[in-house]
Each structure stands twice: as structure tokens, then as C-alpha cells.
Amino acid sequence: MDTVRRRTTPVFVIVALGAVTWCAAARGGVESTSLDFRQVVIPVGKGPGAIAVGDVNRDGKPDVIVANEDEGTVSVLLGDGQGHFRPAPGSPFACNPNPNDIAIADMNGDGNPDLVIANTQTPYITVLLGDGTGRFKPATHSPFATKSYPHPHGVAVGDFMGDGKPAVVTDSWGNRQILLIPTDGRGNLILPGTFFPRTCTQTLACARRISTKMGTST
């Protein structure tokens, strides 16, 4: 049986903001560049773990989503494009126990980013539908009880079936497979899904490679 590392004290995430510094040496005209970073510490929920970045309020600026493992929520932090973040209205949002990974995708075809969350130590995948302002609510039948063995850890989303609808892949490392789950295009998973053959031993790595090729988030 695997275990989940618990972080009971930290309730912050740290964002490193980078700036490129260009300089030319006085002798010889040698040019060089360097990266300088500064920390921004942002309060979130208990036991912050997985982080995803995407524009969830459609203002053209990246936002940060943090899975709070110890309280079963996700914090949505809206960015201003200058390294400052504020909680979205209603944040944090309940997402069921042990959120371990987050994917951002439009699950119901309304043009707004939604969240797909793997709830490790349970059979569930949670889908939270976004309204385009940074607020989220559960899809109609969320959470979805998968056949992942022993339980899901990671998640990726893409049009893997070529039907124009998002599909979800998660790991089933106990039997060295990944699980492909189609959706109805309205935010709901169509269970039980299909297991990939046993030849794929690095299940989550495979899912991430597929997601990268599709240009989606994991």
C-alpha cells in the first residue's frame, strides 16, 4: 500500500518571478544574460501539493491553482500579469479528499477552463466546471468512481479519441496500465473507460507524453 506525504503545517505556496538581466563586459565586448528571481509567498489551504497554471478567468493573464491535500480543496489565485495574485471569489473550492493532481481543460464546451482533479487514496476523479471568472462548481455527477488500481494519482486531458470531446487519462499503476475515460462533452465522465495494454509500465509518464503532444495541461 502506498502512502501520501502529509504537509500539515505549510499553508503557503512560493512563486519565483524571473527577470532576464543583460549586460556587456567592459573589456572584449562580451555579452551575457542572467536570470534573477524574487519570491512571492501566497497563503493557500492546508497541505498544498500539486499546482497548475492557466488563465481561468480569461483575462489573458496566468492564474495559479493549488491542490490543498489536507482539506480537500483547491485554491484559485488570479494573477494580474505582474506577479501579484488574489483569491478568486469563493476560493478555496471543495474538490473531495486528497487532491493529488490537476488538469485544466474545457470539459463542457462552453469556452471556459474547467478543472479535473485526481483524488488519490480514493477511486475518484473530480470535475469542477468554471464560469470564466475564476469560480468553479462540481459537474452534475462529480465525483466519478474510476476502476484505477489501487487509486488514481495523476490526470491528463485531451481529445485522445478524436471525437472532438475531451477524454481523461489517469494511472492504474497497480496493474501497470493507464485508464482512458471518454466524456459526454458536458462535463461528465463516461465510465468505466478502457485500460491501455500492460506494456506501458511508466503509466503517468505515458499520460504526460500524450498530453504534451496534444498541447494540453497535466
mmCIF file with all atom_site columns, C-alpha atoms in Angstrom:
data_model
loop_
_atom_site.group_PDB
_atom_site.id
_atom_site.type_symbol
_atom_site.label_atom_id
_atom_site.label_alt_id
_atom_site.label_comp_id
_atom_site.label_asym_id
_atom_site.label_entity_id
_atom_site.label_seq_id
_atom_site.pdbx_PDB_ins_code
_atom_site.Cartn_x
_atom_site.Cartn_y
_atom_site.Cartn_z
_atom_site.occupancy
_atom_site.B_iso_or_equiv
_atom_site.pdbx_formal_charge
_atom_site.auth_seq_id
_atom_site.auth_comp_id
_atom_site.auth_asym_id
_atom_site.auth_atom_id
_atom_site.pdbx_PDB_model_num
ATOM 1   C CA . MET A 1 1   ? 0.000   0.000  0.000   1.00 0.00 ? 1   MET A CA 1
ATOM 2   C CA . ASP A 1 2   ? 1.380   3.362  -0.934  1.00 0.00 ? 2   ASP A CA 1
ATOM 3   C CA . THR A 1 3   ? 1.387   6.350  1.346   1.00 0.00 ? 3   THR A CA 1
ATOM 4   C CA . VAL A 1 4   ? 0.724   10.018 0.846   1.00 0.00 ? 4   VAL A CA 1
ATOM 5   C CA . ARG A 1 5   ? 3.164   12.531 2.250   1.00 0.00 ? 5   ARG A CA 1
ATOM 6   C CA . ARG A 1 6   ? 1.280   14.832 4.573   1.00 0.00 ? 6   ARG A CA 1
ATOM 7   C CA . ARG A 1 7   ? 2.131   18.502 4.955   1.00 0.00 ? 7   ARG A CA 1
ATOM 8   C CA . THR A 1 8   ? 0.137   19.609 7.942   1.00 0.00 ? 8   THR A CA 1
ATOM 9   C CA . THR A 1 9   ? 1.829   22.921 8.686   1.00 0.00 ? 9   THR A CA 1
ATOM 10  C CA . PRO A 1 10  ? 2.535   24.793 5.450   1.00 0.00 ? 10  PRO A CA 1
ATOM 11  C CA . VAL A 1 11  ? -0.334  26.869 4.150   1.00 0.00 ? 11  VAL A CA 1
ATOM 12  C CA . PHE A 1 12  ? 1.629   28.837 1.564   1.00 0.00 ? 12  PHE A CA 1
ATOM 13  C CA . VAL A 1 13  ? 2.892   28.492 -1.959  1.00 0.00 ? 13  VAL A CA 1
ATOM 14  C CA . ILE A 1 14  ? 6.012   30.236 -3.190  1.00 0.00 ? 14  ILE A CA 1
ATOM 15  C CA . VAL A 1 15  ? 6.180   31.708 -6.685  1.00 0.00 ? 15  VAL A CA 1
ATOM 16  C CA . ALA A 1 16  ? 9.578   32.592 -8.128  1.00 0.00 ? 16  ALA A CA 1
ATOM 17  C CA . LEU A 1 17  ? 9.356   35.536 -10.502 1.00 0.00 ? 17  LEU A CA 1
ATOM 18  C CA . GLY A 1 18  ? 12.115  35.701 -13.070 1.00 0.00 ? 18  GLY A CA 1
ATOM 19  C CA . ALA A 1 19  ? 13.696  38.623 -14.872 1.00 0.00 ? 19  ALA A CA 1
ATOM 20  C CA . VAL A 1 20  ? 16.370  38.471 -17.550 1.00 0.00 ? 20  VAL A CA 1
ATOM 21  C CA . THR A 1 21  ? 19.335  40.755 -16.925 1.00 0.00 ? 21  THR A CA 1
ATOM 22  C CA . TRP A 1 22  ? 21.507  41.656 -19.938 1.00 0.00 ? 22  TRP A CA 1
ATOM 23  C CA . CYS A 1 23  ? 24.995  43.001 -19.557 1.00 0.00 ? 23  CYS A CA 1
ATOM 24  C CA . ALA A 1 24  ? 28.022  43.711 -21.744 1.00 0.00 ? 24  ALA A CA 1
ATOM 25  C CA . ALA A 1 25  ? 31.506  43.356 -20.277 1.00 0.00 ? 25  ALA A CA 1
ATOM 26  C CA . ALA A 1 26  ? 33.679  46.446 -20.472 1.00 0.00 ? 26  ALA A CA 1
ATOM 27  C CA . ARG A 1 27  ? 36.623  44.579 -21.971 1.00 0.00 ? 27  ARG A CA 1
ATOM 28  C CA . GLY A 1 28  ? 36.261  42.498 -25.068 1.00 0.00 ? 28  GLY A CA 1
ATOM 29  C CA . GLY A 1 29  ? 32.597  43.369 -25.604 1.00 0.00 ? 29  GLY A CA 1
ATOM 30  C CA . VAL A 1 30  ? 31.437  40.037 -24.152 1.00 0.00 ? 30  VAL A CA 1
ATOM 31  C CA . GLU A 1 31  ? 27.685  39.886 -23.763 1.00 0.00 ? 31  GLU A CA 1
ATOM 32  C CA . SER A 1 32  ? 25.913  37.741 -21.198 1.00 0.00 ? 32  SER A CA 1
ATOM 33  C CA . THR A 1 33  ? 22.495  37.255 -19.705 1.00 0.00 ? 33  THR A CA 1
ATOM 34  C CA . SER A 1 34  ? 21.424  36.070 -16.266 1.00 0.00 ? 34  SER A CA 1
ATOM 35  C CA . LEU A 1 35  ? 18.165  35.223 -14.573 1.00 0.00 ? 35  LEU A CA 1
ATOM 36  C CA . ASP A 1 36  ? 17.190  36.960 -11.354 1.00 0.00 ? 36  ASP A CA 1
ATOM 37  C CA . PHE A 1 37  ? 14.322  35.715 -9.183  1.00 0.00 ? 37  PHE A CA 1
ATOM 38  C CA . ARG A 1 38  ? 12.333  37.048 -6.294  1.00 0.00 ? 38  ARG A CA 1
ATOM 39  C CA . GLN A 1 39  ? 9.952   35.109 -4.094  1.00 0.00 ? 39  GLN A CA 1
ATOM 40  C CA . VAL A 1 40  ? 6.271   35.815 -3.637  1.00 0.00 ? 40  VAL A CA 1
ATOM 41  C CA . VAL A 1 41  ? 4.684   33.882 -0.755  1.00 0.00 ? 41  VAL A CA 1
ATOM 42  C CA . ILE A 1 42  ? 0.941   33.374 -1.127  1.00 0.00 ? 42  ILE A CA 1
ATOM 43  C CA . PRO A 1 43  ? -1.360  31.926 1.569   1.00 0.00 ? 43  PRO A CA 1
ATOM 44  C CA . VAL A 1 44  ? -3.467  28.963 0.453   1.00 0.00 ? 44  VAL A CA 1
ATOM 45  C CA . GLY A 1 45  ? -5.117  25.999 2.206   1.00 0.00 ? 45  GLY A CA 1
ATOM 46  C CA . LYS A 1 46  ? -3.638  23.254 4.380   1.00 0.00 ? 46  LYS A CA 1
ATOM 47  C CA . GLY A 1 47  ? -1.141  20.843 2.854   1.00 0.00 ? 47  GLY A CA 1
ATOM 48  C CA . PRO A 1 48  ? -0.586  22.483 -0.549  1.00 0.00 ? 48  PRO A CA 1
ATOM 49  C CA . GLY A 1 49  ? 0.607   19.993 -3.148  1.00 0.00 ? 49  GLY A CA 1
ATOM 50  C CA . ALA A 1 50  ? 0.014   19.938 -6.893  1.00 0.00 ? 50  ALA A CA 1
ATOM 51  C CA . ILE A 1 51  ? -0.014  23.233 -8.786  1.00 0.00 ? 51  ILE A CA 1
ATOM 52  C CA . ALA A 1 52  ? -1.440  24.045 -12.214 1.00 0.00 ? 52  ALA A CA 1
ATOM 53  C CA . VAL A 1 53  ? -1.163  27.287 -14.174 1.00 0.00 ? 53  VAL A CA 1
ATOM 54  C CA . GLY A 1 54  ? -3.729  28.586 -16.659 1.00 0.00 ? 54  GLY A CA 1
ATOM 55  C CA . ASP A 1 55  ? -5.918  31.557 -17.489 1.00 0.00 ? 55  ASP A CA 1
ATOM 56  C CA . VAL A 1 56  ? -9.090  30.524 -15.660 1.00 0.00 ? 56  VAL A CA 1
ATOM 57  C CA . ASN A 1 57  ? -10.780 33.947 -15.755 1.00 0.00 ? 57  ASN A CA 1
ATOM 58  C CA . ARG A 1 58  ? -9.975  34.617 -19.413 1.00 0.00 ? 58  ARG A CA 1
ATOM 59  C CA . ASP A 1 59  ? -8.227  37.951 -18.912 1.00 0.00 ? 59  ASP A CA 1
ATOM 60  C CA . GLY A 1 60  ? -5.089  36.879 -20.780 1.00 0.00 ? 60  GLY A CA 1
ATOM 61  C CA . LYS A 1 61  ? -3.018  36.585 -17.590 1.00 0.00 ? 61  LYS A CA 1
ATOM 62  C CA . PRO A 1 62  ? -1.831  33.340 -15.971 1.00 0.00 ? 62  PRO A CA 1
ATOM 63  C CA . ASP A 1 63  ? -3.542  32.193 -12.784 1.00 0.00 ? 63  ASP A CA 1
ATOM 64  C CA . VAL A 1 64  ? -2.431  29.570 -10.265 1.00 0.00 ? 64  VAL A CA 1
ATOM 65  C CA . ILE A 1 65  ? -4.481  26.634 -8.977  1.00 0.00 ? 65  ILE A CA 1
ATOM 66  C CA . VAL A 1 66  ? -3.218  24.817 -5.871  1.00 0.00 ? 66  VAL A CA 1
ATOM 67  C CA . ALA A 1 67  ? -4.433  21.465 -4.534  1.00 0.00 ? 67  ALA A CA 1
ATOM 68  C CA . ASN A 1 68  ? -4.793  21.606 -0.743  1.00 0.00 ? 68  ASN A CA 1
ATOM 69  C CA . GLU A 1 69  ? -4.380  17.945 0.166   1.00 0.00 ? 69  GLU A CA 1
ATOM 70  C CA . ASP A 1 70  ? -5.159  18.163 3.874   1.00 0.00 ? 70  ASP A CA 1
ATOM 71  C CA . GLU A 1 71  ? -8.536  19.857 3.465   1.00 0.00 ? 71  GLU A CA 1
ATOM 72  C CA . GLY A 1 72  ? -9.815  18.553 0.123   1.00 0.00 ? 72  GLY A CA 1
ATOM 73  C CA . THR A 1 73  ? -9.956  21.895 -1.637  1.00 0.00 ? 73  THR A CA 1
ATOM 74  C CA . VAL A 1 74  ? -8.303  23.819 -4.455  1.00 0.00 ? 74  VAL A CA 1
ATOM 75  C CA . SER A 1 75  ? -7.210  27.423 -4.088  1.00 0.00 ? 75  SER A CA 1
ATOM 76  C CA . VAL A 1 76  ? -7.651  29.534 -7.222  1.00 0.00 ? 76  VAL A CA 1
ATOM 77  C CA . LEU A 1 77  ? -5.302  32.516 -7.329  1.00 0.00 ? 77  LEU A CA 1
ATOM 78  C CA . LEU A 1 78  ? -5.974  35.110 -10.023 1.00 0.00 ? 78  LEU A CA 1
ATOM 79  C CA . GLY A 1 79  ? -2.898  36.824 -11.442 1.00 0.00 ? 79  GLY A CA 1
ATOM 80  C CA . ASP A 1 80  ? -2.567  40.421 -12.586 1.00 0.00 ? 80  ASP A CA 1
ATOM 81  C CA . GLY A 1 81  ? 0.284   39.669 -15.001 1.00 0.00 ? 81  GLY A CA 1
ATOM 82  C CA . GLN A 1 82  ? 2.805   41.457 -12.772 1.00 0.00 ? 82  GLN A CA 1
ATOM 83  C CA . GLY A 1 83  ? 3.451   38.710 -10.238 1.00 0.00 ? 83  GLY A CA 1
ATOM 84  C CA . HIS A 1 84  ? 0.614   39.533 -7.854  1.00 0.00 ? 84  HIS A CA 1
ATOM 85  C CA . PHE A 1 85  ? -2.178  37.081 -7.046  1.00 0.00 ? 85  PHE A CA 1
ATOM 86  C CA . ARG A 1 86  ? -5.507  37.284 -5.239  1.00 0.00 ? 86  ARG A CA 1
ATOM 87  C CA . PRO A 1 87  ? -8.004  34.562 -4.336  1.00 0.00 ? 87  PRO A CA 1
ATOM 88  C CA . ALA A 1 88  ? -10.859 34.131 -6.796  1.00 0.00 ? 88  ALA A CA 1
ATOM 89  C CA . PRO A 1 89  ? -14.348 34.791 -5.378  1.00 0.00 ? 89  PRO A CA 1
ATOM 90  C CA . GLY A 1 90  ? -15.382 31.721 -3.395  1.00 0.00 ? 90  GLY A CA 1
ATOM 91  C CA . SER A 1 91  ? -11.868 30.233 -3.267  1.00 0.00 ? 91  SER A CA 1
ATOM 92  C CA . PRO A 1 92  ? -10.931 27.696 -1.995  1.00 0.00 ? 92  PRO A CA 1
ATOM 93  C CA . PHE A 1 93  ? -13.343 25.290 -3.702  1.00 0.00 ? 93  PHE A CA 1
ATOM 94  C CA . ALA A 1 94  ? -14.235 21.859 -2.328  1.00 0.00 ? 94  ALA A CA 1
ATOM 95  C CA . CYS A 1 95  ? -12.898 19.050 -4.534  1.00 0.00 ? 95  CYS A CA 1
ATOM 96  C CA . ASN A 1 96  ? -13.201 15.879 -2.375  1.00 0.00 ? 96  ASN A CA 1
ATOM 97  C CA . PRO A 1 97  ? -10.419 14.254 -0.308  1.00 0.00 ? 97  PRO A CA 1
ATOM 98  C CA . ASN A 1 98  ? -6.726  14.096 -1.213  1.00 0.00 ? 98  ASN A CA 1
ATOM 99  C CA . PRO A 1 99  ? -6.473  16.158 -4.416  1.00 0.00 ? 99  PRO A CA 1
ATOM 100 C CA . ASN A 1 100 ? -3.190  14.963 -5.890  1.00 0.00 ? 100 ASN A CA 1
ATOM 101 C CA . ASP A 1 101 ? -3.030  16.304 -9.452  1.00 0.00 ? 101 ASP A CA 1
ATOM 102 C CA . ILE A 1 102 ? -4.836  18.933 -11.537 1.00 0.00 ? 102 ILE A CA 1
ATOM 103 C CA . ALA A 1 103 ? -5.521  19.267 -15.256 1.00 0.00 ? 103 ALA A CA 1
ATOM 104 C CA . ILE A 1 104 ? -7.069  22.357 -16.850 1.00 0.00 ? 104 ILE A CA 1
ATOM 105 C CA . ALA A 1 105 ? -9.357  21.860 -19.864 1.00 0.00 ? 105 ALA A CA 1
ATOM 106 C CA . ASP A 1 106 ? -12.732 22.914 -21.251 1.00 0.00 ? 106 ASP A CA 1
ATOM 107 C CA . MET A 1 107 ? -14.780 19.884 -20.242 1.00 0.00 ? 107 MET A CA 1
ATOM 108 C CA . ASN A 1 108 ? -18.256 21.095 -21.221 1.00 0.00 ? 108 ASN A CA 1
ATOM 109 C CA . GLY A 1 109 ? -17.614 23.068 -24.403 1.00 0.00 ? 109 GLY A CA 1
ATOM 110 C CA . ASP A 1 110 ? -18.581 26.494 -23.075 1.00 0.00 ? 110 ASP A CA 1
ATOM 111 C CA . GLY A 1 111 ? -15.143 28.008 -23.746 1.00 0.00 ? 111 GLY A CA 1
ATOM 112 C CA . ASN A 1 112 ? -14.294 28.353 -20.056 1.00 0.00 ? 112 ASN A CA 1
ATOM 113 C CA . PRO A 1 113 ? -11.433 26.447 -18.399 1.00 0.00 ? 113 PRO A CA 1
ATOM 114 C CA . ASP A 1 114 ? -12.512 23.661 -16.047 1.00 0.00 ? 114 ASP A CA 1
ATOM 115 C CA . LEU A 1 115 ? -10.541 21.577 -13.538 1.00 0.00 ? 115 LEU A CA 1
ATOM 116 C CA . VAL A 1 116 ? -10.052 17.811 -13.500 1.00 0.00 ? 116 VAL A CA 1
ATOM 117 C CA . ILE A 1 117 ? -8.612  16.521 -10.225 1.00 0.00 ? 117 ILE A CA 1
ATOM 118 C CA . ALA A 1 118 ? -7.248  13.116 -9.220  1.00 0.00 ? 118 ALA A CA 1
ATOM 119 C CA . ASN A 1 119 ? -8.275  12.241 -5.652  1.00 0.00 ? 119 ASN A CA 1
ATOM 120 C CA . THR A 1 120 ? -5.589  9.794  -4.543  1.00 0.00 ? 120 THR A CA 1
ATOM 121 C CA . GLN A 1 121 ? -6.309  7.186  -1.843  1.00 0.00 ? 121 GLN A CA 1
ATOM 122 C CA . THR A 1 122 ? -9.871  7.115  -3.237  1.00 0.00 ? 122 THR A CA 1
ATOM 123 C CA . PRO A 1 123 ? -11.249 5.821  -6.564  1.00 0.00 ? 123 PRO A CA 1
ATOM 124 C CA . TYR A 1 124 ? -12.470 9.267  -7.549  1.00 0.00 ? 124 TYR A CA 1
ATOM 125 C CA . ILE A 1 125 ? -11.785 11.895 -10.170 1.00 0.00 ? 125 ILE A CA 1
ATOM 126 C CA . THR A 1 126 ? -13.425 15.255 -9.532  1.00 0.00 ? 126 THR A CA 1
ATOM 127 C CA . VAL A 1 127 ? -14.536 17.650 -12.282 1.00 0.00 ? 127 VAL A CA 1
ATOM 128 C CA . LEU A 1 128 ? -15.103 21.304 -11.388 1.00 0.00 ? 128 LEU A CA 1
ATOM 129 C CA . LEU A 1 129 ? -16.715 23.471 -14.054 1.00 0.00 ? 129 LEU A CA 1
ATOM 130 C CA . GLY A 1 130 ? -15.559 27.068 -14.389 1.00 0.00 ? 130 GLY A CA 1
ATOM 131 C CA . ASP A 1 131 ? -17.715 30.090 -15.226 1.00 0.00 ? 131 ASP A CA 1
ATOM 132 C CA . GLY A 1 132 ? -14.880 32.082 -16.804 1.00 0.00 ? 132 GLY A CA 1
ATOM 133 C CA . THR A 1 133 ? -14.473 34.402 -13.802 1.00 0.00 ? 133 THR A CA 1
ATOM 134 C CA . GLY A 1 134 ? -12.419 32.080 -11.592 1.00 0.00 ? 134 GLY A CA 1
ATOM 135 C CA . ARG A 1 135 ? -15.379 30.451 -9.847  1.00 0.00 ? 135 ARG A CA 1
ATOM 136 C CA . PHE A 1 136 ? -15.931 26.688 -10.001 1.00 0.00 ? 136 PHE A CA 1
ATOM 137 C CA . LYS A 1 137 ? -18.681 24.207 -9.167  1.00 0.00 ? 137 LYS A CA 1
ATOM 138 C CA . PRO A 1 138 ? -18.879 20.392 -9.445  1.00 0.00 ? 138 PRO A CA 1
ATOM 139 C CA . ALA A 1 139 ? -20.081 18.824 -12.677 1.00 0.00 ? 139 ALA A CA 1
ATOM 140 C CA . THR A 1 140 ? -23.516 17.212 -12.417 1.00 0.00 ? 140 THR A CA 1
ATOM 141 C CA . HIS A 1 141 ? -22.326 13.718 -11.498 1.00 0.00 ? 141 HIS A CA 1
ATOM 142 C CA . SER A 1 142 ? -18.936 14.570 -9.970  1.00 0.00 ? 142 SER A CA 1
ATOM 143 C CA . PRO A 1 143 ? -17.008 12.895 -8.372  1.00 0.00 ? 143 PRO A CA 1
ATOM 144 C CA . PHE A 1 144 ? -16.568 9.898  -10.667 1.00 0.00 ? 144 PHE A CA 1
ATOM 145 C CA . ALA A 1 145 ? -15.609 6.497  -9.253  1.00 0.00 ? 145 ALA A CA 1
ATOM 146 C CA . THR A 1 146 ? -12.941 5.017  -11.524 1.00 0.00 ? 146 THR A CA 1
ATOM 147 C CA . LYS A 1 147 ? -11.560 1.473  -11.772 1.00 0.00 ? 147 LYS A CA 1
ATOM 148 C CA . SER A 1 148 ? -7.993  2.723  -11.279 1.00 0.00 ? 148 SER A CA 1
ATOM 149 C CA . TYR A 1 149 ? -5.997  0.287  -9.152  1.00 0.00 ? 149 TYR A CA 1
ATOM 150 C CA . PRO A 1 150 ? -5.314  0.961  -6.382  1.00 0.00 ? 150 PRO A CA 1
ATOM 151 C CA . HIS A 1 151 ? -6.426  4.565  -6.996  1.00 0.00 ? 151 HIS A CA 1
ATOM 152 C CA . PRO A 1 152 ? -5.617  7.499  -9.302  1.00 0.00 ? 152 PRO A CA 1
ATOM 153 C CA . HIS A 1 153 ? -2.594  9.709  -8.738  1.00 0.00 ? 153 HIS A CA 1
ATOM 154 C CA . GLY A 1 154 ? -2.166  11.765 -11.911 1.00 0.00 ? 154 GLY A CA 1
ATOM 155 C CA . VAL A 1 155 ? -4.513  13.055 -14.580 1.00 0.00 ? 155 VAL A CA 1
ATOM 156 C CA . ALA A 1 156 ? -4.274  14.452 -18.106 1.00 0.00 ? 156 ALA A CA 1
ATOM 157 C CA . VAL A 1 157 ? -6.914  15.660 -20.572 1.00 0.00 ? 157 VAL A CA 1
ATOM 158 C CA . GLY A 1 158 ? -7.023  15.784 -24.374 1.00 0.00 ? 158 GLY A CA 1
ATOM 159 C CA . ASP A 1 159 ? -9.063  14.749 -27.403 1.00 0.00 ? 159 ASP A CA 1
ATOM 160 C CA . PHE A 1 160 ? -7.425  11.341 -27.334 1.00 0.00 ? 160 PHE A CA 1
ATOM 161 C CA . MET A 1 161 ? -10.338 9.636  -29.115 1.00 0.00 ? 161 MET A CA 1
ATOM 162 C CA . GLY A 1 162 ? -10.591 12.130 -31.980 1.00 0.00 ? 162 GLY A CA 1
ATOM 163 C CA . ASP A 1 163 ? -14.305 12.755 -31.450 1.00 0.00 ? 163 ASP A CA 1
ATOM 164 C CA . GLY A 1 164 ? -13.979 16.437 -30.607 1.00 0.00 ? 164 GLY A CA 1
ATOM 165 C CA . LYS A 1 165 ? -14.661 15.805 -26.914 1.00 0.00 ? 165 LYS A CA 1
ATOM 166 C CA . PRO A 1 166 ? -12.135 15.854 -24.081 1.00 0.00 ? 166 PRO A CA 1
ATOM 167 C CA . ALA A 1 167 ? -11.088 12.498 -22.676 1.00 0.00 ? 167 ALA A CA 1
ATOM 168 C CA . VAL A 1 168 ? -9.334  11.863 -19.375 1.00 0.00 ? 168 VAL A CA 1
ATOM 169 C CA . VAL A 1 169 ? -6.388  9.571  -18.721 1.00 0.00 ? 169 VAL A CA 1
ATOM 170 C CA . THR A 1 170 ? -5.224  8.544  -15.274 1.00 0.00 ? 170 THR A CA 1
ATOM 171 C CA . ASP A 1 171 ? -2.772  5.984  -13.941 1.00 0.00 ? 171 ASP A CA 1
ATOM 172 C CA . SER A 1 172 ? -3.569  2.487  -12.724 1.00 0.00 ? 172 SER A CA 1
ATOM 173 C CA . TRP A 1 173 ? -0.062  1.660  -11.632 1.00 0.00 ? 173 TRP A CA 1
ATOM 174 C CA . GLY A 1 174 ? -1.082  -1.353 -9.560  1.00 0.00 ? 174 GLY A CA 1
ATOM 175 C CA . ASN A 1 175 ? -1.660  -3.291 -12.792 1.00 0.00 ? 175 ASN A CA 1
ATOM 176 C CA . ARG A 1 176 ? 0.818   -1.275 -14.909 1.00 0.00 ? 176 ARG A CA 1
ATOM 177 C CA . GLN A 1 177 ? -1.809  0.365  -17.081 1.00 0.00 ? 177 GLN A CA 1
ATOM 178 C CA . ILE A 1 178 ? -3.348  3.723  -17.773 1.00 0.00 ? 178 ILE A CA 1
ATOM 179 C CA . LEU A 1 179 ? -7.089  4.249  -17.880 1.00 0.00 ? 179 LEU A CA 1
ATOM 180 C CA . LEU A 1 180 ? -8.692  6.207  -20.729 1.00 0.00 ? 180 LEU A CA 1
ATOM 181 C CA . ILE A 1 181 ? -12.117 7.649  -19.865 1.00 0.00 ? 181 ILE A CA 1
ATOM 182 C CA . PRO A 1 182 ? -14.288 9.357  -22.511 1.00 0.00 ? 182 PRO A CA 1
ATOM 183 C CA . THR A 1 183 ? -16.657 12.179 -21.636 1.00 0.00 ? 183 THR A CA 1
ATOM 184 C CA . ASP A 1 184 ? -20.078 13.323 -22.798 1.00 0.00 ? 184 ASP A CA 1
ATOM 185 C CA . GLY A 1 185 ? -18.835 16.831 -23.666 1.00 0.00 ? 185 GLY A CA 1
ATOM 186 C CA . ARG A 1 186 ? -20.994 18.257 -20.884 1.00 0.00 ? 186 ARG A CA 1
ATOM 187 C CA . GLY A 1 187 ? -18.515 17.801 -18.060 1.00 0.00 ? 187 GLY A CA 1
ATOM 188 C CA . ASN A 1 188 ? -19.286 14.188 -17.147 1.00 0.00 ? 188 ASN A CA 1
ATOM 189 C CA . LEU A 1 189 ? -17.032 11.145 -17.440 1.00 0.00 ? 189 LEU A CA 1
ATOM 190 C CA . ILE A 1 190 ? -18.393 8.043  -19.195 1.00 0.00 ? 190 ILE A CA 1
ATOM 191 C CA . LEU A 1 191 ? -17.341 5.122  -17.045 1.00 0.00 ? 191 LEU A CA 1
ATOM 192 C CA . PRO A 1 192 ? -15.781 2.601  -16.790 1.00 0.00 ? 192 PRO A CA 1
ATOM 193 C CA . GLY A 1 193 ? -13.385 3.608  -19.579 1.00 0.00 ? 193 GLY A CA 1
ATOM 194 C CA . THR A 1 194 ? -10.688 1.497  -21.248 1.00 0.00 ? 194 THR A CA 1
ATOM 195 C CA . PHE A 1 195 ? -7.359  0.274  -19.899 1.00 0.00 ? 195 PHE A CA 1
ATOM 196 C CA . PHE A 1 196 ? -4.261  0.638  -22.034 1.00 0.00 ? 196 PHE A CA 1
ATOM 197 C CA . PRO A 1 197 ? -2.238  -2.604 -22.510 1.00 0.00 ? 197 PRO A CA 1
ATOM 198 C CA . ARG A 1 198 ? 0.169   -3.787 -19.840 1.00 0.00 ? 198 ARG A CA 1
ATOM 199 C CA . THR A 1 199 ? 3.176   -2.877 -21.992 1.00 0.00 ? 199 THR A CA 1
ATOM 200 C CA . CYS A 1 200 ? 3.114   0.676  -20.641 1.00 0.00 ? 200 CYS A CA 1
ATOM 201 C CA . THR A 1 201 ? 4.899   0.405  -17.293 1.00 0.00 ? 201 THR A CA 1
ATOM 202 C CA . GLN A 1 202 ? 5.532   4.086  -16.716 1.00 0.00 ? 202 GLN A CA 1
ATOM 203 C CA . THR A 1 203 ? 1.841   4.900  -16.741 1.00 0.00 ? 203 THR A CA 1
ATOM 204 C CA . LEU A 1 204 ? 1.782   8.512  -15.635 1.00 0.00 ? 204 LEU A CA 1
ATOM 205 C CA . ALA A 1 205 ? 4.824   9.342  -17.775 1.00 0.00 ? 205 ALA A CA 1
ATOM 206 C CA . CYS A 1 206 ? 2.939   7.971  -20.781 1.00 0.00 ? 206 CYS A CA 1
ATOM 207 C CA . ALA A 1 207 ? -0.075  10.106 -19.944 1.00 0.00 ? 207 ALA A CA 1
ATOM 208 C CA . ARG A 1 208 ? 2.080   13.202 -19.714 1.00 0.00 ? 208 ARG A CA 1
ATOM 209 C CA . ARG A 1 209 ? 3.782   12.464 -23.033 1.00 0.00 ? 209 ARG A CA 1
ATOM 210 C CA . ILE A 1 210 ? 0.400   12.070 -24.697 1.00 0.00 ? 210 ILE A CA 1
ATOM 211 C CA . SER A 1 211 ? -0.788  15.309 -23.108 1.00 0.00 ? 211 SER A CA 1
ATOM 212 C CA . THR A 1 212 ? 2.333   17.171 -24.295 1.00 0.00 ? 212 THR A CA 1
ATOM 213 C CA . LYS A 1 213 ? 1.785   16.030 -27.866 1.00 0.00 ? 213 LYS A CA 1
ATOM 214 C CA . MET A 1 214 ? -1.843  17.187 -27.659 1.00 0.00 ? 214 MET A CA 1
ATOM 215 C CA . GLY A 1 215 ? -0.789  20.563 -26.234 1.00 0.00 ? 215 GLY A CA 1
ATOM 216 C CA . THR A 1 216 ? -2.862  20.164 -23.063 1.00 0.00 ? 216 THR A CA 1
ATOM 217 C CA . SER A 1 217 ? -2.118  20.572 -19.356 1.00 0.00 ? 217 SER A CA 1
ATOM 218 C CA . THR A 1 218 ? -1.390  17.786 -16.870 1.00 0.00 ? 218 THR A CA 1
#
